[in-house]
Amino acid sequence: MGMIGGGKDAFIGAIHRLAVNMDGQVELVCGALSINPDVAQESGKMLFLPDDRIYTSYIDMLDKEAARPADERMDFVTIVTPNFAHFAPAMKALECGFNVVIEKPITFTLEEAKLLEKKLAETGLMLLLTHTYAGYPMVKEAREIIKSGKLGKVRKIYVEYLQGWLSRLSEREGNAQASWRTDPSKSGKAGCMGDIGTHAAHLAEYTSGLKITALNAALNIVVDGRMLDDDGSVLLKFEQEATGTLIASQVAAGEENSLKLRIYGENGGWNGRKWNPTP
């Protein structure tokens, strides 16, 4: 694996590296870990990468890796940059013949996503969009329980994702993560709902096996001076007449990373901890 972004001061890069190390099947062999050359070099050395495979730009990395013999170059690249910097390295990687993993969202705009889709069709390569919580054993178990039919026909789905880290105007207090995640020019059109509400929506669909077909959302900006939503509630309709609600907030003071899921069918429910059959 090669990595773009995710240097020593980044948030999600270290989490991806921990995840790929879990089963011992992936090795980080190169990286362009920061747009700051000094940070890129220092980060690569901290991860014990060879000097000639620590790059200071993703273009340089992709060109030089593509030029290596097939049995020496990286097999795929993981992109863990902020939202606005997903498309360009992904497209370049596909053009250089590499499979791609991208931390969600796939791109900054729908138009960019469609261009990647077209490039994938042309190249026959693969692109993986990661949603972290799909990998948890308990989530896998819930999916299998529901898929087995134990719950019967799914009726209700409740999912909530609460954080409190944006309860203040942290983007103006030197918080780098808050700075770009609340900036429409870097994060995109959505704030809280795009950042963590999408995880909740994916979890609801992934475990239930049902797609969301309609929604009615109320998005709020709670903290004065913020440019993007930091709180929201959504009424959901799913396939097969199931309904539900989704709550996402980053101004729930006191919460760190509280994600909850409950699914109820004709014969019982799954409450995020265990399967409860109807008495």
PDB file of N, CA, C and O in Angstrom, residues 19-56:
ATOM      1  N   ALA A  19      -5.802  -0.100  10.920  1.00  0.00           N
ATOM      2  CA  ALA A  19      -6.789  -1.036  10.364  1.00  0.00           C
ATOM      3  C   ALA A  19      -6.142  -2.026   9.396  1.00  0.00           C
ATOM      4  O   ALA A  19      -6.415  -3.227   9.456  1.00  0.00           O
ATOM      5  N   VAL A  20      -5.269  -1.533   8.519  1.00  0.00           N
ATOM      6  CA  VAL A  20      -4.681  -2.440   7.533  1.00  0.00           C
ATOM      7  C   VAL A  20      -3.663  -3.377   8.176  1.00  0.00           C
ATOM      8  O   VAL A  20      -3.317  -4.409   7.599  1.00  0.00           O
ATOM      9  N   ASN A  21      -3.192  -3.030   9.359  1.00  0.00           N
ATOM     10  CA  ASN A  21      -2.240  -3.904  10.055  1.00  0.00           C
ATOM     11  C   ASN A  21      -2.913  -5.035  10.826  1.00  0.00           C
ATOM     12  O   ASN A  21      -2.232  -5.945  11.303  1.00  0.00           O
ATOM     13  N   MET A  22      -4.222  -4.990  10.966  1.00  0.00           N
ATOM     14  CA  MET A  22      -4.911  -5.924  11.849  1.00  0.00           C
ATOM     15  C   MET A  22      -4.734  -7.385  11.443  1.00  0.00           C
ATOM     16  O   MET A  22      -4.584  -8.261  12.297  1.00  0.00           O
ATOM     17  N   ASP A  23      -4.771  -7.663  10.145  1.00  0.00           N
ATOM     18  CA  ASP A  23      -4.662  -9.067   9.720  1.00  0.00           C
ATOM     19  C   ASP A  23      -3.319  -9.386   9.085  1.00  0.00           C
ATOM     20  O   ASP A  23      -3.107 -10.501   8.594  1.00  0.00           O
ATOM     21  N   GLY A  24      -2.400  -8.435   9.087  1.00  0.00           N
ATOM     22  CA  GLY A  24      -1.064  -8.693   8.586  1.00  0.00           C
ATOM     23  C   GLY A  24      -0.974  -8.929   7.095  1.00  0.00           C
ATOM     24  O   GLY A  24       0.037  -9.448   6.604  1.00  0.00           O
ATOM     25  N   GLN A  25      -1.997  -8.529   6.340  1.00  0.00           N
ATOM     26  CA  GLN A  25      -2.016  -8.784   4.899  1.00  0.00           C
ATOM     27  C   GLN A  25      -1.582  -7.586   4.064  1.00  0.00           C
ATOM     28  O   GLN A  25      -1.441  -7.697   2.853  1.00  0.00           O
ATOM     29  N   VAL A  26      -1.386  -6.435   4.708  1.00  0.00           N
ATOM     30  CA  VAL A  26      -1.042  -5.216   3.979  1.00  0.00           C
ATOM     31  C   VAL A  26       0.206  -4.588   4.589  1.00  0.00           C
ATOM     32  O   VAL A  26       0.342  -4.504   5.809  1.00  0.00           O
ATOM     33  N   GLU A  27       1.096  -4.131   3.731  1.00  0.00           N
ATOM     34  CA  GLU A  27       2.312  -3.459   4.170  1.00  0.00           C
ATOM     35  C   GLU A  27       2.372  -2.070   3.534  1.00  0.00           C
ATOM     36  O   GLU A  27       2.192  -1.924   2.322  1.00  0.00           O
ATOM     37  N   LEU A  28       2.616  -1.052   4.354  1.00  0.00           N
ATOM     38  CA  LEU A  28       2.827   0.296   3.835  1.00  0.00           C
ATOM     39  C   LEU A  28       4.241   0.377   3.281  1.00  0.00           C
ATOM     40  O   LEU A  28       5.213   0.199   4.017  1.00  0.00           O
ATOM     41  N   VAL A  29       4.371   0.646   1.988  1.00  0.00           N
ATOM     42  CA  VAL A  29       5.703   0.633   1.356  1.00  0.00           C
ATOM     43  C   VAL A  29       6.151   2.005   0.870  1.00  0.00           C
ATOM     44  O   VAL A  29       7.331   2.193   0.570  1.00  0.00           O
ATOM     45  N   CYS A  30       5.232   2.959   0.769  1.00  0.00           N
ATOM     46  CA  CYS A  30       5.615   4.286   0.302  1.00  0.00           C
ATOM     47  C   CYS A  30       4.554   5.287   0.706  1.00  0.00           C
ATOM     48  O   CYS A  30       3.435   4.914   1.070  1.00  0.00           O
ATOM     49  N   GLY A  31       4.890   6.574   0.630  1.00  0.00           N
ATOM     50  CA  GLY A  31       3.910   7.575   0.977  1.00  0.00           C
ATOM     51  C   GLY A  31       4.303   8.978   0.564  1.00  0.00           C
ATOM     52  O   GLY A  31       5.485   9.325   0.537  1.00  0.00           O
ATOM     53  N   ALA A  32       3.286   9.757   0.227  1.00  0.00           N
ATOM     54  CA  ALA A  32       3.392  11.213   0.103  1.00  0.00           C
ATOM     55  C   ALA A  32       2.488  11.736   1.204  1.00  0.00           C
ATOM     56  O   ALA A  32       1.305  11.989   1.004  1.00  0.00           O
ATOM     57  N   LEU A  33       3.022  11.858   2.403  1.00  0.00           N
ATOM     58  CA  LEU A  33       2.234  11.939   3.622  1.00  0.00           C
ATOM     59  C   LEU A  33       1.827  13.348   4.020  1.00  0.00           C
ATOM     60  O   LEU A  33       1.039  13.509   4.962  1.00  0.00           O
ATOM     61  N   SER A  34       2.347  14.346   3.334  1.00  0.00           N
ATOM     62  CA  SER A  34       1.970  15.723   3.654  1.00  0.00           C
ATOM     63  C   SER A  34       2.355  16.627   2.501  1.00  0.00           C
ATOM     64  O   SER A  34       3.294  16.351   1.753  1.00  0.00           O
ATOM     65  N   ILE A  35       1.631  17.760   2.355  1.00  0.00           N
ATOM     66  CA  ILE A  35       2.002  18.758   1.353  1.00  0.00           C
ATOM     67  C   ILE A  35       3.195  19.574   1.839  1.00  0.00           C
ATOM     68  O   ILE A  35       3.839  20.264   1.053  1.00  0.00           O
ATOM     69  N   ASN A  36       3.481  19.496   3.140  1.00  0.00           N
ATOM     70  CA  ASN A  36       4.666  20.133   3.696  1.00  0.00           C
ATOM     71  C   ASN A  36       5.841  19.166   3.553  1.00  0.00           C
ATOM     72  O   ASN A  36       5.835  18.098   4.161  1.00  0.00           O
ATOM     73  N   PRO A  37       6.858  19.503   2.751  1.00  0.00           N
ATOM     74  CA  PRO A  37       7.954  18.558   2.494  1.00  0.00           C
ATOM     75  C   PRO A  37       8.646  18.065   3.762  1.00  0.00           C
ATOM     76  O   PRO A  37       8.996  16.887   3.869  1.00  0.00           O
ATOM     77  N   ASP A  38       8.844  18.968   4.722  1.00  0.00           N
ATOM     78  CA  ASP A  38       9.516  18.564   5.961  1.00  0.00           C
ATOM     79  C   ASP A  38       8.673  17.559   6.742  1.00  0.00           C
ATOM     80  O   ASP A  38       9.196  16.571   7.271  1.00  0.00           O
ATOM     81  N   VAL A  39       7.369  17.819   6.807  1.00  0.00           N
ATOM     82  CA  VAL A  39       6.475  16.902   7.512  1.00  0.00           C
ATOM     83  C   VAL A  39       6.391  15.566   6.776  1.00  0.00           C
ATOM     84  O   VAL A  39       6.356  14.499   7.391  1.00  0.00           O
ATOM     85  N   ALA A  40       6.376  15.624   5.452  1.00  0.00           N
ATOM     86  CA  ALA A  40       6.337  14.394   4.656  1.00  0.00           C
ATOM     87  C   ALA A  40       7.565  13.533   4.942  1.00  0.00           C
ATOM     88  O   ALA A  40       7.460  12.320   5.155  1.00  0.00           O
ATOM     89  N   GLN A  41       8.720  14.148   4.955  1.00  0.00           N
ATOM     90  CA  GLN A  41       9.969  13.419   5.212  1.00  0.00           C
ATOM     91  C   GLN A  41       9.992  12.862   6.640  1.00  0.00           C
ATOM     92  O   GLN A  41      10.316  11.688   6.864  1.00  0.00           O
ATOM     93  N   GLU A  42       9.647  13.699   7.593  1.00  0.00           N
ATOM     94  CA  GLU A  42       9.666  13.269   8.988  1.00  0.00           C
ATOM     95  C   GLU A  42       8.667  12.146   9.231  1.00  0.00           C
ATOM     96  O   GLU A  42       8.969  11.169   9.934  1.00  0.00           O
ATOM     97  N   SER A  43       7.488  12.254   8.643  1.00  0.00           N
ATOM     98  CA  SER A  43       6.454  11.232   8.818  1.00  0.00           C
ATOM     99  C   SER A  43       6.887   9.901   8.223  1.00  0.00           C
ATOM    100  O   SER A  43       6.675   8.840   8.811  1.00  0.00           O
ATOM    101  N   GLY A  44       7.499   9.967   7.038  1.00  0.00           N
ATOM    102  CA  GLY A  44       7.973   8.741   6.401  1.00  0.00           C
ATOM    103  C   GLY A  44       9.036   8.039   7.216  1.00  0.00           C
ATOM    104  O   GLY A  44       9.038   6.806   7.348  1.00  0.00           O
ATOM    105  N   LYS A  45       9.940   8.818   7.801  1.00  0.00           N
ATOM    106  CA  LYS A  45      10.997   8.231   8.635  1.00  0.00           C
ATOM    107  C   LYS A  45      10.406   7.619   9.899  1.00  0.00           C
ATOM    108  O   LYS A  45      10.863   6.557  10.366  1.00  0.00           O
ATOM    109  N   MET A  46       9.392   8.264  10.471  1.00  0.00           N
ATOM    110  CA  MET A  46       8.738   7.724  11.666  1.00  0.00           C
ATOM    111  C   MET A  46       8.083   6.377  11.389  1.00  0.00           C
ATOM    112  O   MET A  46       7.955   5.536  12.283  1.00  0.00           O
ATOM    113  N   LEU A  47       7.662   6.180  10.129  1.00  0.00           N
ATOM    114  CA  LEU A  47       7.015   4.926   9.733  1.00  0.00           C
ATOM    115  C   LEU A  47       8.003   3.940   9.117  1.00  0.00           C
ATOM    116  O   LEU A  47       7.588   2.912   8.574  1.00  0.00           O
ATOM    117  N   PHE A  48       9.301   4.283   9.182  1.00  0.00           N
ATOM    118  CA  PHE A  48      10.379   3.403   8.720  1.00  0.00           C
ATOM    119  C   PHE A  48      10.295   3.091   7.228  1.00  0.00           C
ATOM    120  O   PHE A  48      10.676   2.005   6.782  1.00  0.00           O
ATOM    121  N   LEU A  49       9.804   4.049   6.445  1.00  0.00           N
ATOM    122  CA  LEU A  49       9.789   3.879   4.995  1.00  0.00           C
ATOM    123  C   LEU A  49      11.199   4.094   4.447  1.00  0.00           C
ATOM    124  O   LEU A  49      11.961   4.917   4.979  1.00  0.00           O
ATOM    125  N   PRO A  50      11.563   3.394   3.378  1.00  0.00           N
ATOM    126  CA  PRO A  50      12.873   3.636   2.751  1.00  0.00           C
ATOM    127  C   PRO A  50      12.958   5.078   2.260  1.00  0.00           C
ATOM    128  O   PRO A  50      11.963   5.663   1.824  1.00  0.00           O
ATOM    129  N   ASP A  51      14.151   5.660   2.333  1.00  0.00           N
ATOM    130  CA  ASP A  51      14.325   7.060   1.945  1.00  0.00           C
ATOM    131  C   ASP A  51      13.840   7.338   0.525  1.00  0.00           C
ATOM    132  O   ASP A  51      13.265   8.395   0.256  1.00  0.00           O
ATOM    133  N   ASP A  52      14.071   6.379  -0.388  1.00  0.00           N
ATOM    134  CA  ASP A  52      13.698   6.620  -1.784  1.00  0.00           C
ATOM    135  C   ASP A  52      12.216   6.391  -2.049  1.00  0.00           C
ATOM    136  O   ASP A  52      11.764   6.543  -3.189  1.00  0.00           O
ATOM    137  N   ARG A  53      11.462   6.042  -0.997  1.00  0.00           N
ATOM    138  CA  ARG A  53      10.017   5.869  -1.177  1.00  0.00           C
ATOM    139  C   ARG A  53       9.225   6.789  -0.244  1.00  0.00           C
ATOM    140  O   ARG A  53       8.047   6.581  -0.003  1.00  0.00           O
ATOM    141  N   ILE A  54       9.929   7.806   0.253  1.00  0.00           N
ATOM    142  CA  ILE A  54       9.266   8.908   0.954  1.00  0.00           C
ATOM    143  C   ILE A  54       9.175  10.060  -0.032  1.00  0.00           C
ATOM    144  O   ILE A  54      10.189  10.603  -0.463  1.00  0.00           O
ATOM    145  N   TYR A  55       7.962  10.403  -0.423  1.00  0.00           N
ATOM    146  CA  TYR A  55       7.766  11.401  -1.469  1.00  0.00           C
ATOM    147  C   TYR A  55       7.193  12.687  -0.883  1.00  0.00           C
ATOM    148  O   TYR A  55       6.498  12.665   0.143  1.00  0.00           O
ATOM    149  N   THR A  56       7.467  13.789  -1.549  1.00  0.00           N
ATOM    150  CA  THR A  56       6.959  15.077  -1.087  1.00  0.00           C
ATOM    151  C   THR A  56       5.818  15.597  -1.958  1.00  0.00           C
ATOM    152  O   THR A  56       5.305  16.684  -1.718  1.00  0.00           O
TER     153      THR A  56
END
